[in-house]
Coordinates of C-alpha atoms in Angstrom, one line a residue:
M1 CA 57.5 111.3 52.9
T2 CA 56.8 115.0 53.1
K3 CA 59.5 117.2 51.6
L4 CA 60.6 119.9 54.1
P5 CA 61.6 123.4 53.0
A6 CA 65.3 124.0 52.4
D7 CA 65.6 126.6 55.2
T8 CA 64.1 124.2 57.9
P9 CA 66.2 124.5 61.1
T10 CA 68.5 121.5 61.9
D11 CA 66.6 120.4 65.0
L12 CA 63.3 120.3 63.0
L13 CA 64.6 118.3 60.0
D14 CA 62.8 115.3 61.5
E15 CA 59.2 115.9 60.2
R16 CA 57.8 114.2 63.3
L17 CA 58.9 117.3 65.3
T18 CA 56.0 119.7 64.9
R19 CA 56.8 123.4 64.8
Y20 CA 54.2 125.7 66.2
V21 CA 54.0 129.3 65.0
G22 CA 52.0 132.3 66.2
F23 CA 49.4 132.6 69.1
G24 CA 47.4 129.5 67.9
G25 CA 50.7 127.6 67.7
A26 CA 51.6 128.6 71.2
V27 CA 48.2 127.3 72.4
R28 CA 48.7 124.0 70.5
S29 CA 52.3 123.7 71.9
L30 CA 50.9 124.2 75.5
Q31 CA 48.3 121.5 74.9
S32 CA 50.9 119.2 73.5
R33 CA 53.2 119.7 76.6
V34 CA 50.3 119.1 79.0
R35 CA 49.3 115.9 77.2
G36 CA 52.9 114.8 77.4
G37 CA 53.1 115.4 81.1
D38 CA 55.3 118.5 81.0
L39 CA 53.2 120.7 83.3
G40 CA 56.0 123.0 84.4
S41 CA 54.9 125.6 87.0
M42 CA 51.3 125.7 85.8
P43 CA 49.7 123.7 88.6
V44 CA 51.4 125.7 91.4
V45 CA 50.6 129.0 89.7
I46 CA 46.9 128.0 89.3
G47 CA 46.9 126.8 92.9
L48 CA 48.4 130.0 94.2
A49 CA 45.8 132.1 92.3
V50 CA 43.0 129.9 93.8
V51 CA 44.4 130.3 97.3
W52 CA 44.7 134.1 97.0
I53 CA 41.1 134.5 95.5
V54 CA 39.5 132.3 98.2
F55 CA 41.3 134.0 101.1
Q56 CA 40.6 137.5 99.7
M57 CA 36.9 136.6 99.4
L58 CA 36.9 135.4 103.1
N59 CA 39.0 138.3 104.4
P60 CA 39.4 141.6 102.5
N61 CA 42.7 142.3 104.3
F62 CA 44.5 139.3 102.8
L63 CA 45.7 141.1 99.6
S64 CA 46.3 144.4 101.4
A65 CA 49.8 145.9 100.8
D66 CA 50.8 145.5 104.4
N67 CA 49.8 141.8 104.6
L68 CA 51.6 141.1 101.3
V69 CA 54.8 142.8 102.6
N70 CA 54.6 140.7 105.8
L71 CA 54.1 137.6 103.6
T72 CA 57.2 138.3 101.6
M73 CA 59.3 138.9 104.7
Q74 CA 58.0 135.6 106.2
C75 CA 59.0 133.8 103.0
A76 CA 62.7 134.8 103.0
A77 CA 64.2 132.5 105.7
V78 CA 62.5 129.2 105.0
G79 CA 62.5 130.0 101.2
T80 CA 66.3 130.3 101.4
I81 CA 66.5 126.8 103.1
A82 CA 64.1 125.5 100.4
I83 CA 66.6 126.4 97.7
G84 CA 69.0 123.9 99.1
V85 CA 66.3 121.3 99.3
V86 CA 65.5 121.8 95.6
L87 CA 69.1 121.1 94.7
V88 CA 69.1 117.8 96.7
L89 CA 65.8 116.7 95.3
L90 CA 67.1 117.3 91.8
L91 CA 69.6 114.5 92.5
G92 CA 66.8 112.3 93.7
Q93 CA 68.1 112.5 97.3
I94 CA 66.7 114.2 100.5
D95 CA 68.1 116.2 103.4
L96 CA 66.0 115.8 106.6
S97 CA 68.4 117.9 108.7
V98 CA 68.0 121.4 107.1
G99 CA 65.9 122.5 110.1
S100 CA 68.6 121.4 112.7
V101 CA 71.4 122.9 110.6
S102 CA 69.5 126.2 110.5
G103 CA 69.0 126.0 114.3
L104 CA 72.6 125.3 114.8
S105 CA 73.7 128.3 112.7
S106 CA 71.4 130.6 114.7
A107 CA 72.9 129.2 118.0
I108 CA 76.4 129.9 116.7
L109 CA 75.3 133.4 115.7
G110 CA 73.8 134.1 119.2
V111 CA 76.6 132.7 121.2
G112 CA 79.3 134.3 119.0
M113 CA 77.7 137.8 119.1
V114 CA 76.4 137.9 122.7
Q115 CA 78.6 135.6 124.8
L116 CA 81.9 135.6 122.9
H117 CA 81.6 139.2 121.7
W118 CA 82.6 138.3 118.2
P119 CA 82.0 140.9 115.4
V120 CA 78.7 140.2 113.7
L121 CA 80.4 139.4 110.4
L122 CA 82.7 136.9 112.0
A123 CA 79.8 135.1 113.7
V124 CA 77.9 135.0 110.4
V125 CA 80.9 133.6 108.5
V126 CA 81.6 130.9 111.2
A127 CA 77.9 129.9 111.1
I128 CA 77.9 129.6 107.3
L129 CA 81.2 127.7 107.3
A130 CA 79.8 125.3 109.9
G131 CA 76.8 124.6 107.5
A132 CA 79.2 124.1 104.6
A133 CA 81.3 121.6 106.7
I134 CA 78.2 119.7 107.6
G135 CA 77.2 119.4 103.9
L136 CA 80.8 118.3 103.0
M137 CA 80.5 115.5 105.6
Y138 CA 77.1 114.4 104.2
G139 CA 78.5 114.3 100.7
L140 CA 81.6 112.3 101.6
L141 CA 79.6 109.8 103.7
F142 CA 77.1 109.4 100.9
S143 CA 79.6 109.1 98.0
R144 CA 82.4 107.1 99.9
F145 CA 80.3 104.7 101.9
G146 CA 77.1 104.6 100.0
V147 CA 75.0 105.4 103.1
P148 CA 71.5 106.5 102.0
S149 CA 71.0 110.2 102.3
F150 CA 67.8 109.6 104.2
V151 CA 69.8 107.8 107.0
I152 CA 72.7 110.3 107.0
T153 CA 70.5 113.4 107.3
L154 CA 68.2 111.7 109.8
A155 CA 71.2 111.1 112.0
G156 CA 72.2 114.7 111.3
L157 CA 68.8 116.0 112.4
L158 CA 69.2 114.4 115.8
G159 CA 72.9 115.1 116.2
F160 CA 72.9 118.7 115.2
L161 CA 69.8 119.4 117.3
G162 CA 71.7 118.1 120.3
L163 CA 74.7 120.3 119.3
Q164 CA 72.4 123.3 119.1
L165 CA 71.1 122.6 122.6
K166 CA 74.7 122.2 123.9
I167 CA 75.9 125.5 122.4
L168 CA 72.9 127.4 123.7
G169 CA 73.6 126.1 127.2
P170 CA 71.2 125.9 130.2
N171 CA 69.4 129.2 129.4
G172 CA 68.3 127.9 126.0
S173 CA 67.7 131.3 124.6
I174 CA 69.8 134.3 123.5
N175 CA 68.4 137.6 122.5
L176 CA 70.3 139.3 119.7
P177 CA 71.1 143.0 120.0
Y178 CA 68.4 144.9 118.2
E179 CA 70.9 147.6 117.0
S180 CA 73.1 145.0 115.2
W181 CA 73.2 145.3 111.4
I182 CA 71.9 141.8 110.8
V183 CA 68.8 142.4 112.9
Q184 CA 68.3 145.8 111.3
F185 CA 68.7 144.1 107.9
A186 CA 65.9 141.6 108.7
Q187 CA 63.6 143.9 110.6
T188 CA 63.6 147.3 109.1
A189 CA 65.6 147.4 105.9
F190 CA 63.4 148.2 102.9
L191 CA 64.5 149.3 99.4
P192 CA 64.1 153.0 98.4
S193 CA 61.4 153.4 95.9
W194 CA 63.7 154.5 93.1
L195 CA 65.9 151.4 93.7
A196 CA 63.0 149.0 93.6
Y197 CA 61.7 150.4 90.3
A198 CA 65.3 150.4 88.9
L199 CA 65.7 146.8 89.8
A200 CA 62.4 146.0 88.1
A201 CA 63.7 147.7 84.9
I202 CA 67.1 145.9 85.2
A203 CA 65.4 142.5 85.6
S204 CA 63.2 143.1 82.5
I205 CA 66.2 144.3 80.4
G206 CA 68.2 141.3 81.6
F207 CA 65.4 139.0 80.5
F208 CA 65.4 140.6 77.0
V209 CA 69.2 140.5 76.6
T210 CA 69.5 136.9 77.9
H211 CA 66.7 135.5 75.7
S212 CA 67.7 137.5 72.6
R213 CA 71.3 136.3 72.9
R214 CA 70.1 132.7 73.3
A215 CA 67.9 133.1 70.2
E216 CA 70.9 134.5 68.2
R217 CA 73.2 131.6 69.3
R218 CA 70.5 129.1 68.2
R219 CA 70.0 130.9 64.9
R220 CA 73.7 130.9 64.1
G221 CA 73.7 127.2 65.0
G222 CA 70.9 126.5 62.5
L223 CA 68.4 125.7 65.2
S224 CA 64.8 126.8 65.6
T225 CA 64.2 129.8 67.8
G226 CA 61.5 132.2 68.9
S227 CA 61.0 135.6 67.2
I228 CA 62.5 138.9 68.6
P229 CA 59.0 140.6 68.8
A230 CA 57.8 137.7 71.0
I231 CA 60.8 138.2 73.3
V232 CA 60.1 142.0 73.4
L233 CA 56.5 141.2 74.3
K234 CA 57.5 138.9 77.1
A235 CA 60.0 141.4 78.5
S236 CA 57.4 144.2 78.4
G237 CA 54.9 142.0 80.2
L238 CA 57.5 141.2 82.9
F239 CA 58.3 144.9 83.3
L240 CA 54.6 145.8 83.7
F241 CA 54.1 143.0 86.2
L242 CA 57.2 143.9 88.3
T243 CA 56.5 147.7 88.3
A244 CA 52.9 147.1 89.3
T245 CA 54.0 144.8 92.1
V246 CA 56.5 147.3 93.3
W247 CA 54.0 150.1 93.1
Y248 CA 51.5 148.1 95.2
L249 CA 54.0 147.1 97.8
E250 CA 55.2 150.7 98.1
T251 CA 51.7 151.7 99.2
G252 CA 52.6 149.7 102.3
R253 CA 56.2 149.4 103.7
G254 CA 57.8 148.5 100.4
V255 CA 60.1 145.8 99.2
G256 CA 62.1 144.2 102.1
A257 CA 65.9 143.8 101.7
M258 CA 65.7 140.3 103.1
F259 CA 63.1 139.3 100.5
L260 CA 65.3 140.8 97.8
L261 CA 68.3 138.7 99.0
F262 CA 66.1 135.6 98.7
L263 CA 65.1 136.6 95.1
V264 CA 68.8 137.2 94.2
L265 CA 69.7 133.7 95.6
V266 CA 66.9 132.1 93.5
V267 CA 68.1 133.9 90.3
V268 CA 71.7 133.0 90.9
M269 CA 70.9 129.4 91.5
N270 CA 68.6 129.3 88.5
F271 CA 71.5 130.7 86.4
A272 CA 73.9 128.1 87.8
L273 CA 71.5 125.2 87.1
T274 CA 70.5 126.3 83.6
R275 CA 73.7 128.0 82.2
T276 CA 76.6 126.2 83.7
V277 CA 78.2 122.8 83.2
W278 CA 77.7 122.1 86.9
G279 CA 74.0 122.7 86.6
K280 CA 73.6 120.5 83.6
S281 CA 75.5 117.8 85.5
V282 CA 73.1 118.0 88.4
F283 CA 70.1 117.3 86.1
A284 CA 72.1 114.6 84.3
V285 CA 72.9 112.8 87.6
G286 CA 69.3 113.2 88.8
G287 CA 68.0 111.7 85.6
S288 CA 70.3 108.7 85.5
V289 CA 73.4 108.3 87.6
E290 CA 74.8 105.5 85.4
A291 CA 74.2 107.4 82.2
A292 CA 75.9 110.5 83.7
R293 CA 78.9 108.4 84.8
R294 CA 79.3 106.9 81.4
S295 CA 79.2 110.3 79.8
G296 CA 82.2 111.4 81.8
I297 CA 80.5 113.4 84.5
R298 CA 82.3 113.3 87.9
V299 CA 79.3 112.1 89.9
V300 CA 81.0 112.2 93.3
R301 CA 81.8 115.9 92.9
V302 CA 78.3 116.7 91.9
Y303 CA 76.9 114.9 95.0
V304 CA 79.4 116.6 97.3
S305 CA 78.8 120.1 95.9
V306 CA 75.0 119.8 96.2
F307 CA 75.1 118.6 99.8
V308 CA 77.5 121.4 100.6
L309 CA 75.2 124.0 99.0
C310 CA 72.1 122.5 100.7
S311 CA 73.6 122.8 104.2
T312 CA 75.0 126.2 103.4
F313 CA 71.6 127.5 102.4
A314 CA 70.1 125.9 105.5
A315 CA 72.7 127.8 107.7
L316 CA 72.0 131.1 105.9
G317 CA 68.2 130.6 106.3
G318 CA 68.8 130.0 110.0
L319 CA 70.7 133.3 110.3
L320 CA 67.9 135.2 108.6
A321 CA 65.2 133.5 110.8
A322 CA 67.2 134.3 114.0
A323 CA 67.7 137.9 112.9
R324 CA 64.0 138.3 112.1
L325 CA 63.0 136.9 115.5
T326 CA 65.9 138.8 117.2
S327 CA 66.8 135.6 119.1
A328 CA 68.4 132.2 119.0
S329 CA 66.6 129.6 121.1
L330 CA 65.8 126.0 121.6
S331 CA 62.9 126.3 119.1
S332 CA 65.1 127.7 116.3
G333 CA 65.0 125.4 113.3
T334 CA 62.5 123.0 115.0
G335 CA 58.7 122.8 114.6
D336 CA 57.6 123.1 111.1
V337 CA 60.8 124.7 109.6
N338 CA 62.1 121.4 108.3
L339 CA 58.8 120.2 106.9
N340 CA 57.9 123.6 105.4
A341 CA 61.3 123.8 103.5
I342 CA 60.9 120.3 102.1
A343 CA 57.2 120.9 101.3
A344 CA 58.0 124.2 99.6
A345 CA 60.4 122.5 97.2
V346 CA 57.9 119.8 96.3
I347 CA 54.9 122.0 96.1
G348 CA 56.8 124.4 93.9
G349 CA 57.3 121.7 91.3
T350 CA 60.5 119.8 92.1
S351 CA 60.1 116.2 91.4
L352 CA 60.8 113.7 94.2
F353 CA 62.1 111.3 91.6
G354 CA 65.0 113.6 90.6
G355 CA 66.1 115.3 87.4
R356 CA 63.2 117.8 87.1
G357 CA 62.6 121.1 88.8
S358 CA 64.1 124.6 89.1
A359 CA 65.3 127.1 91.7
W360 CA 62.0 129.0 91.1
A361 CA 60.2 126.1 92.8
A362 CA 61.6 127.3 96.2
L363 CA 60.0 130.7 95.6
L364 CA 56.6 129.4 94.3
G365 CA 56.3 126.7 97.0
I366 CA 57.1 128.9 99.9
V367 CA 54.7 131.6 98.7
V368 CA 51.9 129.0 98.6
I369 CA 52.7 127.7 102.1
Q370 CA 53.0 131.2 103.6
S371 CA 49.9 132.4 101.8
I372 CA 47.9 129.5 103.4
S373 CA 49.5 130.3 106.8
S374 CA 48.7 134.0 106.5
G375 CA 45.2 133.5 105.3
L376 CA 44.3 131.0 108.1
T377 CA 45.8 133.4 110.6
L378 CA 43.6 136.2 109.4
L379 CA 40.6 133.9 109.7
N380 CA 41.6 133.0 113.3
F381 CA 42.3 129.3 112.6
D382 CA 44.9 127.7 114.8
S383 CA 48.0 125.8 113.7
S384 CA 46.2 122.4 113.6
V385 CA 44.1 123.5 110.5
R386 CA 47.2 125.0 108.9
Y387 CA 49.1 121.7 109.2
M388 CA 46.2 119.7 107.8
I389 CA 45.7 122.0 104.8
T390 CA 49.5 122.2 104.1
G391 CA 49.7 118.5 104.3
A392 CA 46.8 118.1 101.8
V393 CA 48.4 120.5 99.4
L394 CA 51.7 118.6 99.6
L395 CA 50.0 115.3 99.0
F396 CA 48.2 116.9 96.0
A397 CA 51.5 118.2 94.6
V398 CA 53.2 114.8 94.9
I399 CA 50.2 113.1 93.1
I400 CA 50.4 115.7 90.3
D401 CA 54.2 114.9 90.0
S402 CA 53.6 111.2 89.9
I403 CA 50.8 111.5 87.3
S404 CA 52.9 113.8 85.1
R405 CA 55.9 111.4 85.4
R406 CA 53.8 108.4 84.2
S407 CA 52.4 110.6 81.4
R408 CA 56.0 111.5 80.3
A409 CA 57.0 107.8 80.4
R410 CA 54.0 106.9 78.2
H411 CA 54.9 109.6 75.7
G412 CA 58.6 108.8 75.8
T413 CA 59.7 112.2 77.1
T414 CA 61.1 111.2 80.5

């Protein structure tokens, strides 16, 4: 048996746990994770790079600043819905009604603002509360009666689509006042340049502070941790990437406020999933319900809270979509909204089997889907081609997830 140094961190006292140091060690660590089936976000990042390179070669306007600004604005509404889908998938469940719930919220907004003359804020609050109430109903039906989430939300898809049609009435379409603040927020609100650069700097500083504090806590606990210079290097790289992105988008219309709202929601949910007891409970329940229950986690509360959040995000996404289109109509939330939100969560790296994924999957997945849509539109392909290619990408993502899950099982890391 090899004698380990006296200052070996507690979590590495088992000599079978290899510690990698330096750049070469980082490469070997990456190779080890890939062999073990822990692919992380690597497949979707590589896929996104391939999509962007191919479309840029076919049409030089694809990576223009104006097109990228449009792409970010198109991501916000469905991406917000996809955040909720990620949460449900982490539990190994599904919500098929997110499109109908988003359409219902847009109908409440339109009728409230235009026909009932509610203040915009009141209409927004009522629409979001309606979404939360729907999620609460799903959670209670699932946890109290054991009805599969597939069946509950399929019934919700039909039922709330009918309620949306009922609320909209015989006209079936309501135009939102262009001068209202919610429409202005979705259509014309862009960050001032100084604010965009300031947020890029704050994000980089926040990254450094968060990771350095985590390293300090692990060091005090006698656990292994990364070096401070490595954290500084990563934070500097993040700052350069963000400032370069802001600079390029500023050559067009800039960074949209609606896209910033989407990013903030992703960051907040990522924090909730990774740094709170609730978030760790979500992963625990998604990994094994029985093990989570035996460890004292209140499984019912976790299920109910996740369904409430999923429907709330769907309602908020519906409001953003209606504001961007300046209308609430029979087509709101229908078509490909439902499928794109679910596909974005899966393509972004959330496992269909539960217990693996992150809030960033919603961002990565929706950027891939909207990039394909934008590129095919520039090439004058119709929707039929877009559906087929998006379906193929979704199938590829599920196959990758299935293969990595088998690999983790073989290596005992599931």
